[in-house]
Short mmCIF file of C-alpha atoms in Angstrom, two decimals:
data_model
loop_
_atom_site.label_atom_id
_atom_site.label_comp_id
_atom_site.label_asym_id
_atom_site.label_seq_id
_atom_site.Cartn_x
_atom_site.Cartn_y
_atom_site.Cartn_z
CA MET W 1 -99.72 -187.61 5.44
CA THR W 2 -102.47 -188.61 2.93
CA GLU W 3 -104.61 -185.85 1.47
CA PRO W 4 -107.91 -186.63 3.33
CA VAL W 5 -106.08 -186.75 6.68
CA TRP W 6 -104.31 -183.48 5.89
CA ARG W 7 -107.61 -181.82 4.95
CA THR W 8 -109.38 -183.06 8.10
CA THR W 9 -106.52 -181.76 10.25
CA ALA W 10 -106.62 -178.38 8.53
CA TRP W 11 -110.38 -178.11 9.03
CA LEU W 12 -110.05 -179.10 12.70
CA VAL W 13 -107.43 -176.36 13.19
CA VAL W 14 -109.72 -173.80 11.52
CA VAL W 15 -112.71 -174.87 13.63
CA CYS W 16 -110.63 -174.75 16.84
CA LEU W 17 -109.36 -171.26 16.01
CA TRP W 18 -112.87 -170.11 15.27
CA LEU W 19 -114.20 -171.57 18.52
CA THR W 20 -111.50 -169.97 20.67
CA GLY W 21 -111.33 -166.65 18.85
CA CYS W 22 -114.89 -165.95 17.82
CA GLY W 23 -117.14 -168.05 20.09
CA THR W 24 -119.04 -166.75 23.11
CA ALA W 25 -116.82 -166.38 26.16
CA ARG W 26 -118.86 -167.02 29.30
CA VAL W 27 -117.90 -165.61 32.65
CA SER W 28 -119.73 -166.16 35.92
CA VAL W 29 -118.87 -164.58 39.23
CA PRO W 30 -117.78 -166.86 42.10
CA GLN W 31 -120.44 -167.16 44.79
CA GLN W 32 -118.37 -166.61 47.91
CA PHE W 33 -118.33 -163.21 49.59
CA PRO W 34 -116.92 -162.21 52.97
CA VAL W 35 -119.23 -161.07 55.75
CA PRO W 36 -118.45 -157.38 56.37
CA LEU W 37 -116.71 -156.38 59.56
CA VAL W 38 -118.95 -153.53 60.73
CA GLU W 39 -120.93 -152.61 63.80
CA ARG W 40 -124.30 -154.29 63.32
CA ILE W 41 -127.45 -152.22 63.12
CA PRO W 42 -129.88 -153.62 65.73
CA LEU W 43 -132.70 -154.24 63.26
CA ALA W 44 -134.17 -157.17 61.33
CA MET W 45 -133.75 -156.62 57.60
CA GLY W 46 -135.41 -158.57 54.84
CA VAL W 47 -134.20 -158.73 51.27
CA GLU W 48 -136.35 -159.42 48.23
CA LEU W 49 -134.40 -161.00 45.39
CA ASN W 50 -136.64 -161.25 42.37
CA GLU W 51 -136.19 -163.65 39.45
CA ALA W 52 -134.88 -160.91 37.15
CA LEU W 53 -132.01 -160.24 39.56
CA LYS W 54 -131.23 -163.91 40.20
CA THR W 55 -130.93 -164.66 36.50
CA TRP W 56 -129.28 -161.41 35.40
CA ALA W 57 -126.72 -161.73 32.61
CA HIS W 58 -125.11 -159.33 30.18
CA THR W 59 -124.25 -160.36 26.63
CA GLU W 60 -122.31 -158.13 24.27
CA LYS W 61 -120.55 -158.62 20.97
CA LEU W 62 -117.40 -156.54 20.67
CA GLU W 63 -116.02 -154.95 17.51
CA SER W 64 -113.40 -157.70 17.43
CA GLY W 65 -116.24 -160.12 16.69
CA ARG W 66 -115.96 -161.90 20.00
CA GLU W 67 -119.12 -162.27 22.08
CA TRP W 68 -118.94 -162.08 25.89
CA GLN W 69 -121.51 -163.17 28.42
CA ILE W 70 -121.14 -162.08 32.02
CA GLU W 71 -123.48 -163.96 34.33
CA LEU W 72 -124.06 -162.05 37.59
CA GLY W 73 -127.43 -163.42 38.73
CA SER W 74 -126.27 -166.52 40.58
CA ALA W 75 -123.91 -164.44 42.73
CA GLN W 76 -126.58 -162.02 43.95
CA GLU W 77 -128.14 -164.15 46.67
CA PRO W 78 -124.81 -165.04 48.36
CA LEU W 79 -123.71 -161.42 47.96
CA PHE W 80 -126.75 -159.95 49.70
CA ARG W 81 -126.84 -162.71 52.33
CA SER W 82 -123.24 -161.93 53.33
CA LEU W 83 -123.73 -158.16 53.13
CA LEU W 84 -126.89 -157.99 55.25
CA THR W 85 -125.73 -160.68 57.70
CA GLY W 86 -122.78 -158.44 58.52
CA MET W 87 -124.75 -155.19 58.62
CA PHE W 88 -127.86 -156.14 60.60
CA ASP W 89 -128.66 -158.11 63.73
CA ARG W 90 -130.93 -160.38 61.72
CA MET W 91 -131.53 -160.86 58.01
CA THR W 92 -134.14 -162.83 56.08
CA VAL W 93 -134.44 -163.58 52.40
CA LEU W 94 -138.12 -163.12 51.54
CA GLU W 95 -138.98 -165.97 49.26
CA GLY W 96 -142.51 -165.05 48.28
CA THR W 97 -143.45 -164.17 51.87
CA PRO W 98 -145.60 -161.00 52.02
CA ILE W 99 -143.67 -158.19 53.73
CA GLY W 100 -146.28 -157.83 56.48
CA ASP W 101 -145.82 -161.51 57.48
CA ALA W 102 -142.04 -161.51 57.47
CA ALA W 103 -141.35 -160.08 60.95
CA VAL W 104 -138.77 -157.62 59.65
CA ASP W 105 -138.23 -153.91 60.27
CA GLY W 106 -137.51 -153.13 56.64
CA VAL W 107 -136.98 -154.74 53.26
CA LEU W 108 -134.24 -154.06 50.76
CA VAL W 109 -135.10 -154.57 47.09
CA PRO W 110 -131.99 -154.55 44.89
CA ALA W 111 -132.00 -154.47 41.08
CA ILE W 112 -129.24 -154.40 38.49
CA GLU W 113 -129.93 -151.75 35.88
CA GLU W 114 -126.87 -151.98 33.70
CA LEU W 115 -123.44 -153.53 33.27
CA GLN W 116 -120.63 -152.19 31.14
CA PHE W 117 -117.21 -153.66 30.63
CA SER W 118 -114.08 -152.95 28.67
CA THR W 119 -111.16 -155.08 27.56
CA PRO W 120 -107.47 -154.11 27.23
CA ASP W 121 -107.86 -154.13 23.42
CA GLN W 122 -110.49 -151.40 23.66
CA THR W 123 -108.79 -149.12 26.17
CA ARG W 124 -105.12 -149.73 25.24
CA THR W 125 -104.36 -150.47 28.88
CA GLU W 126 -103.54 -153.68 30.74
CA TYR W 127 -106.91 -153.74 32.49
CA PHE W 128 -110.27 -155.42 32.20
CA GLU W 129 -112.86 -153.12 33.76
CA VAL W 130 -116.44 -153.74 34.86
CA TRP W 131 -119.08 -151.25 35.99
CA ILE W 132 -122.36 -152.42 37.54
CA ARG W 133 -125.21 -150.00 38.15
CA TYR W 134 -127.57 -151.12 40.91
CA ARG W 135 -130.75 -149.47 42.10
CA PHE W 136 -131.94 -150.07 45.64
CA GLN W 137 -135.30 -149.56 47.25
CA LEU W 138 -135.79 -149.62 51.01
CA LEU W 139 -139.32 -150.43 52.11
CA ASP W 140 -140.67 -150.22 55.65
CA ARG W 141 -142.44 -153.13 57.36
CA ASN W 142 -145.71 -152.18 55.62
CA GLY W 143 -144.14 -152.18 52.18
CA THR W 144 -144.09 -148.37 51.87
CA LEU W 145 -141.13 -146.90 50.02
CA VAL W 146 -138.67 -145.24 52.42
CA ALA W 147 -135.79 -144.49 50.06
CA GLU W 148 -134.53 -145.25 46.59
CA TRP W 149 -130.98 -144.73 45.38
CA PRO W 150 -128.54 -145.79 42.66
CA LEU W 151 -125.10 -147.30 43.23
CA THR W 152 -122.38 -147.70 40.63
CA ALA W 153 -119.72 -150.25 41.46
CA TYR W 154 -116.41 -150.63 39.69
CA GLY W 155 -113.91 -153.44 39.42
CA GLN W 156 -110.71 -153.85 37.46
CA SER W 157 -108.24 -156.60 36.91
CA ASN W 158 -104.77 -156.55 35.41
CA ALA W 159 -104.61 -158.91 32.42
CA ARG W 160 -100.91 -159.50 33.18
CA ASN W 161 -101.94 -161.40 36.30
CA PHE W 162 -103.60 -164.00 34.10
CA GLY W 163 -101.01 -164.66 31.43
CA GLY W 164 -100.03 -167.81 29.60
CA MET W 165 -102.70 -170.21 28.45
CA GLN W 166 -105.41 -169.01 30.82
CA GLY W 167 -107.17 -166.90 28.20
CA GLN W 168 -109.08 -163.71 28.92
CA GLU W 169 -112.02 -165.15 30.86
CA PRO W 170 -110.28 -165.36 34.29
CA ALA W 171 -109.22 -161.70 34.05
CA LEU W 172 -112.75 -160.53 33.22
CA GLN W 173 -114.13 -162.79 35.96
CA ALA W 174 -111.74 -161.17 38.45
CA ALA W 175 -112.87 -157.70 37.35
CA ALA W 176 -116.55 -158.68 37.73
CA LEU W 177 -115.85 -160.14 41.18
CA ALA W 178 -114.01 -156.95 42.15
CA ALA W 179 -117.04 -154.93 41.02
CA CYS W 180 -119.35 -157.09 43.19
CA ARG W 181 -117.07 -156.59 46.21
CA ASP W 182 -116.97 -152.87 45.46
CA ALA W 183 -120.79 -152.84 45.39
CA MET W 184 -120.80 -154.32 48.90
CA ALA W 185 -118.19 -151.85 50.16
CA PHE W 186 -119.96 -148.88 48.59
CA PHE W 187 -123.33 -150.00 49.96
CA ILE W 188 -121.91 -150.12 53.50
CA VAL W 189 -120.35 -146.66 53.19
CA GLN W 190 -123.36 -145.11 51.45
CA PHE W 191 -126.21 -146.63 53.48
CA HIS W 192 -125.81 -144.37 56.52
CA GLN W 193 -125.36 -141.25 54.37
CA ILE W 194 -128.71 -141.29 52.57
CA PRO W 195 -130.92 -138.73 54.39
CA ALA W 196 -134.16 -140.76 54.11
CA VAL W 197 -132.36 -143.87 55.38
CA GLN W 198 -130.82 -141.91 58.26
CA THR W 199 -134.27 -140.65 59.30
CA TRP W 200 -135.73 -144.13 59.04
CA LEU W 201 -132.87 -145.71 61.06
CA THR W 202 -133.23 -143.09 63.79
CA ALA W 203 -136.98 -143.66 63.97
CA GLN W 204 -136.60 -147.45 64.09
CA GLN W 205 -133.94 -147.39 66.77
CA GLY W 206 -135.91 -144.79 68.75
CA ALA W 207 -139.01 -146.99 68.62
CA ARG W 208 -137.00 -149.94 69.97
CA SER W 209 -135.42 -148.12 72.88
CA MET L 1 -65.51 -191.18 22.65
CA THR L 2 -68.78 -192.58 24.03
CA PRO L 3 -71.98 -190.51 23.66
CA PHE L 4 -72.26 -189.96 27.43
CA PRO L 5 -69.30 -187.55 27.83
CA ILE L 6 -70.46 -185.55 24.76
CA ARG L 7 -73.86 -185.07 26.37
CA LEU L 8 -72.19 -184.16 29.63
CA VAL L 9 -69.95 -181.55 27.96
CA CYS L 10 -72.89 -180.06 26.01
CA GLY L 11 -75.05 -179.99 29.13
CA GLY L 12 -72.25 -178.26 31.02
CA LEU L 13 -71.82 -175.66 28.27
CA VAL L 14 -75.55 -174.90 28.18
CA ALA L 15 -75.73 -174.67 31.98
CA GLY L 16 -72.69 -172.40 32.01
CA ALA L 17 -74.14 -170.16 29.31
CA LEU L 18 -77.45 -169.98 31.20
CA THR L 19 -75.62 -169.04 34.37
CA ILE L 20 -73.57 -166.33 32.68
CA LEU L 21 -76.17 -164.90 30.32
CA GLY L 22 -79.26 -165.51 32.40
CA GLY L 23 -77.77 -163.83 35.44
CA CYS L 24 -77.36 -160.30 34.04
CA VAL L 25 -79.40 -158.51 36.70
CA THR L 26 -78.38 -155.47 38.70
CA SER L 27 -80.32 -154.97 41.93
CA THR L 28 -80.34 -152.09 44.36
CA VAL L 29 -82.22 -151.75 47.61
CA GLN L 30 -82.67 -148.68 49.78
CA GLU L 31 -84.49 -148.10 53.03
CA ILE L 32 -85.79 -145.11 54.94
CA ARG L 33 -86.47 -145.74 58.61
CA GLU L 34 -88.95 -143.47 60.38
CA THR L 35 -89.39 -145.31 63.68
CA ASN L 36 -87.85 -148.20 65.57
CA THR L 37 -89.23 -151.57 64.68
CA GLY L 38 -89.27 -155.01 66.25
CA ILE L 39 -91.49 -158.04 66.03
CA LEU L 40 -92.48 -160.76 68.50
CA PRO L 41 -92.78 -164.42 67.50
CA THR L 42 -96.56 -164.14 67.93
CA ASP L 43 -96.85 -161.06 65.69
CA SER L 44 -97.86 -161.23 62.03
CA ILE L 45 -97.47 -159.03 59.01
CA VAL L 46 -99.44 -158.76 55.80
CA VAL L 47 -98.10 -157.77 52.39
CA LEU L 48 -100.67 -156.00 50.20
CA GLY L 49 -100.54 -154.75 46.63
CA ARG L 50 -101.52 -151.10 46.28
CA ARG L 51 -104.87 -150.80 44.47
CA SER L 52 -106.23 -147.46 45.65
CA ARG L 53 -108.50 -145.44 43.43
CA PRO L 54 -108.40 -143.25 41.39
CA SER L 55 -104.90 -144.55 40.48
CA ASN L 56 -105.13 -147.10 37.71
CA ALA L 57 -101.84 -148.77 38.56
CA GLU L 58 -101.83 -152.11 40.32
CA THR L 59 -98.88 -154.11 41.55
CA GLU L 60 -98.70 -157.57 39.97
CA LEU L 61 -100.37 -160.21 42.17
CA ASP L 62 -97.51 -162.65 41.71
CA PHE L 63 -94.97 -160.08 42.92
CA VAL L 64 -96.99 -159.49 46.08
CA SER L 65 -97.31 -163.22 46.74
CA CYS L 66 -93.60 -163.67 45.96
CA VAL L 67 -92.64 -161.09 48.62
CA SER L 68 -95.06 -162.73 51.09
CA LYS L 69 -93.42 -166.11 50.48
CA SER L 70 -89.94 -164.64 50.71
CA VAL L 71 -90.70 -163.03 54.10
CA GLY L 72 -92.49 -166.15 55.34
CA ASN L 73 -89.61 -168.50 54.49
CA GLY L 74 -85.95 -168.85 55.35
CA ARG L 75 -83.94 -168.65 58.54
CA ASP L 76 -85.44 -165.37 59.84
CA LYS L 77 -88.95 -166.06 58.63
CA LEU L 78 -91.89 -164.05 59.95
CA ASN L 79 -95.57 -164.94 60.29
CA VAL L 80 -97.25 -163.69 57.14
CA ILE L 81 -101.02 -163.52 56.62
CA GLY L 82 -102.07 -164.28 53.03
CA GLU L 83 -103.31 -161.22 51.11
CA GLN L 84 -106.74 -162.62 50.23
CA THR L 85 -107.24 -164.08 53.72
CA PHE L 86 -106.51 -160.63 55.18
CA LEU L 87 -108.74 -158.77 52.70
CA ASP L 88 -111.64 -161.13 53.49
CA ALA L 89 -111.05 -160.96 57.25
CA MET L 90 -110.98 -157.14 57.21
CA PHE L 91 -113.67 -156.69 54.54
CA PRO L 92 -114.55 -154.03 53.40
CA TRP L 93 -111.87 -151.78 54.96
CA PHE L 94 -108.96 -152.67 52.67
CA GLU L 95 -110.90 -152.73 49.39
CA PRO L 96 -109.79 -150.25 46.67
CA ARG L 97 -112.64 -147.86 47.54
CA THR L 98 -112.05 -147.86 51.28
CA ALA L 99 -108.38 -148.74 51.86
CA PRO L 100 -106.34 -146.24 53.87
CA VAL L 101 -104.20 -144.13 51.57
CA ASN L 102 -101.54 -143.20 54.08
CA ALA L 103 -100.52 -144.01 57.63
CA ARG L 104 -102.46 -140.99 58.93
CA ASP L 105 -105.66 -142.96 58.23
CA LEU L 106 -104.58 -145.80 60.52
CA PRO L 107 -105.80 -144.36 63.85
CA ARG L 108 -109.31 -144.08 62.38
CA LEU L 109 -109.25 -147.77 61.50
CA ILE L 110 -107.72 -148.89 64.77
CA GLY L 111 -110.38 -146.79 66.56
CA SER L 112 -113.14 -149.05 65.25
CA ALA L 113 -113.85 -151.76 67.83
CA PRO L 114 -114.62 -154.62 65.38
CA LEU L 115 -111.49 -153.85 63.34
CA ALA L 116 -109.24 -153.56 66.37
CA ALA L 117 -110.58 -156.88 67.69
CA ARG L 118 -109.98 -158.61 64.32
CA MET L 119 -106.45 -157.20 64.02
CA SER L 120 -105.68 -158.42 67.53
CA GLU L 121 -107.14 -161.85 66.67
CA LEU L 122 -104.84 -162.02 63.61
CA GLY L 123 -101.85 -160.83 65.65
CA LEU L 124 -101.34 -158.13 63.04
CA ARG L 125 -98.36 -155.87 63.75
CA TYR L 126 -97.29 -154.47 60.38
CA VAL L 127 -99.06 -153.74 57.09
CA VAL L 128 -96.71 -153.60 54.11
CA TRP L 129 -98.06 -151.89 51.00
CA ILE L 130 -96.25 -152.66 47.77
CA ASP L 131 -96.33 -150.20 44.93
CA GLY L 132 -94.64 -150.57 41.55
CA ALA L 133 -94.34 -152.74 38.49
CA THR L 134 -91.98 -154.44 36.07
CA ARG L 135 -91.79 -152.82 32.65
CA ARG L 136 -90.00 -153.65 29.43
CA THR L 137 -87.85 -150.59 28.77
CA GLU L 138 -85.96 -151.58 25.61
CA GLN L 139 -86.06 -154.24 22.96
CA ALA L 140 -84.14 -154.90 19.76
CA GLY L 141 -83.43 -157.54 17.15
CA SER L 142 -85.63 -159.81 15.11
CA LEU L 143 -86.38 -163.48 14.92
CA THR L 144 -88.02 -165.37 12.08
CA CYS L 145 -89.46 -168.85 12.24
CA THR L 146 -90.52 -170.94 9.27
CA ALA L 147 -92.18 -174.30 8.91
CA SER L 148 -92.22 -176.50 5.83
CA PRO L 149 -92.85 -180.18 5.06
CA ALA L 150 -89.09 -180.68 5.36
CA GLY L 151 -88.94 -179.26 8.89
CA ALA L 152 -89.14 -176.10 10.95
CA GLY L 153 -86.66 -173.70 12.43
CA CYS L 154 -85.96 -170.16 13.63
CA PHE L 155 -83.16 -167.74 12.91
CA GLY L 156 -82.34 -164.39 14.47
CA PHE L 157 -81.52 -162.65 17.71
CA LEU L 158 -83.76 -160.85 20.18
CA THR L 159 -82.76 -158.82 23.19
CA TRP L 160 -84.85 -156.88 25.69
CA GLU L 161 -84.37 -155.05 28.96
CA ASN L 162 -86.77 -155.25 31.90
CA ASP L 163 -86.88 -152.78 34.75
CA SER L 164 -88.49 -153.69 38.07
CA SER L 165 -89.15 -150.83 40.42
CA TYR L 166 -91.05 -151.45 43.66
CA GLU L 167 -91.52 -149.60 46.91
CA ALA L 168 -92.79 -151.07 50.18
CA SER L 169 -94.42 -148.73 52.71
CA ILE L 170 -94.41 -150.25 56.18
CA TRP L 171 -97.09 -149.23 58.67
CA ASP L 172 -96.98 -150.13 62.33
CA VAL L 173 -100.57 -151.01 63.20
CA ARG L 174 -100.02 -150.91 66.99
CA SER L 175 -98.68 -147.36 67.04
CA GLY L 176 -100.69 -146.21 64.02
CA THR L 177 -97.61 -144.72 62.35
CA SER L 178 -95.44 -145.22 59.32
CA ALA L 179 -92.32 -147.24 60.20
CA GLY L 180 -90.46 -146.57 56.94
CA LYS L 181 -90.02 -147.47 53.30
CA ILE L 182 -87.94 -149.92 51.32
CA SER L 183 -87.37 -149.60 47.61
CA SER L 184 -86.10 -152.41 45.45
CA ASP L 185 -84.99 -151.88 41.86
CA ALA L 186 -83.64 -154.44 39.43
CA VAL L 187 -82.61 -154.07 35.80
CA GLY L 188 -81.69 -156.95 33.55
CA THR L 189 -81.20 -157.79 29.90
CA SER L 190 -82.54 -160.99 28.39
CA TYR L 191 -81.36 -162.57 25.11
CA MET L 192 -82.82 -165.07 22.69
CA PRO L 193 -80.46 -166.22 19.92
CA ALA L 194 -81.95 -168.68 17.45
CA VAL L 195 -80.16 -170.94 15.03
CA ILE L 196 -82.88 -173.48 14.20
CA VAL L 197 -83.83 -173.72 17.89
CA PRO L 198 -84.41 -170.49 19.92
CA LEU L 199 -82.48 -170.44 23.20
CA PRO L 200 -83.96 -167.97 25.70
CA PHE L 201 -81.59 -166.57 28.34
CA ILE L 202 -84.04 -164.79 30.60
CA ALA L 203 -82.79 -162.34 33.20
CA PRO L 204 -84.80 -162.99 36.41
CA VAL L 205 -85.47 -159.29 37.01
CA ARG L 206 -88.73 -159.48 38.92
CA SER L 207 -87.71 -162.44 41.07
CA SER L 208 -84.48 -160.65 41.91
CA ALA L 209 -86.41 -157.54 43.01
CA CYS L 210 -88.72 -159.80 45.01
CA SER L 211 -86.01 -161.68 46.91
CA THR L 212 -84.10 -158.45 47.61
CA MET L 213 -87.28 -156.81 48.91
CA GLY L 214 -88.21 -159.85 51.02
CA ASP L 215 -84.75 -160.13 52.61
CA GLN L 216 -84.61 -156.41 53.37
CA LEU L 217 -88.10 -156.45 54.89
CA LYS L 218 -87.07 -159.21 57.30
CA VAL L 219 -84.00 -157.24 58.35
CA PHE L 220 -85.96 -154.00 58.64
CA LEU L 221 -88.77 -155.43 60.75
CA GLN L 222 -86.40 -157.31 63.05
CA GLN L 223 -84.37 -154.11 63.33
CA LYS L 224 -81.03 -155.60 62.38
CA SER L 225 -79.80 -152.45 60.72
#
């Protein structure tokens, strides 16, 4: 091998190593979520998904020098469509429509407050872990606040399930997806247990009957 | 001698060595039966990996899918619903946060009309929960590889022991009870000698535990004890 060719090859190897080891690893959550199998609440629910939620992403540089970006925003609309389609008789995504004109009984306003994640290198385990902290507001048909509550969802994924040449991104993606599914499951379990929501549901269903 | 027989002899030696050294796996299977079982041709089962919280342990996904395939294939094959298909169809009731922890939780699930209807639609008869993992329990030896302009090569000897230990809990969805448990354990030692080229002789520990578990599940559910 002549010297210029050898040097070029060496530089290419260095650049490749740098790109794979130190570049930004991007992870986005798949956009398919199952419709929950629950008894539907006989109400029409709207959901307001603002721009901040739909473009939400978390970027963090770890001590190892590697930067991670977890993109959650694009998954939020399919997530809440599936969730509310399963939970309520009718659901509508309010796209700029004023609440009073939307012909809904209530409006859910979700927001992501924070995301944290950990890698196996940090925790000395085999798991990637993701925590997502949501905050929900429930508004009545006039836009008045009925209830507000936080929800922390958790997802983990065993790195050993994604061995070989797949890299770490699929394992973190699986943990983020698990956290999104956990958010849906927790929302379903929690929704009926919030006192202000219980009162509101009883009043709405009483008004209908 | 022509080159062909030499290649044939070498190939035979390597295949023989792989068979002898690669097959060092000891498997044991045990079952505990709590109720009578039986399965109709229209019935289905699902094999799920245990992921309940707050436990941090998760069964490997490929072991769960291996057992599913093992039960769903062969002469006595059963109808097996894929794990993800089942989790999506029953969402959110088998997610880590909400999944039933023991068979005593089954009646509560079966009591829910939408869940009962979906289970009936799927023809679900048994839920099999798999718990366990494969761990490396011992390792020894060393192996060094070098590369130079003149060539590359490795020299040394590595050996390691893997231990697979899995337990399947079988729940009868129709009666809402636990039908029994099957445990499958396999231990095997793998070797990698290297004289220029490393030759791995891998003991198929996990796949052995998987096929033993799958075969025993078929026998257990079809009550051929």
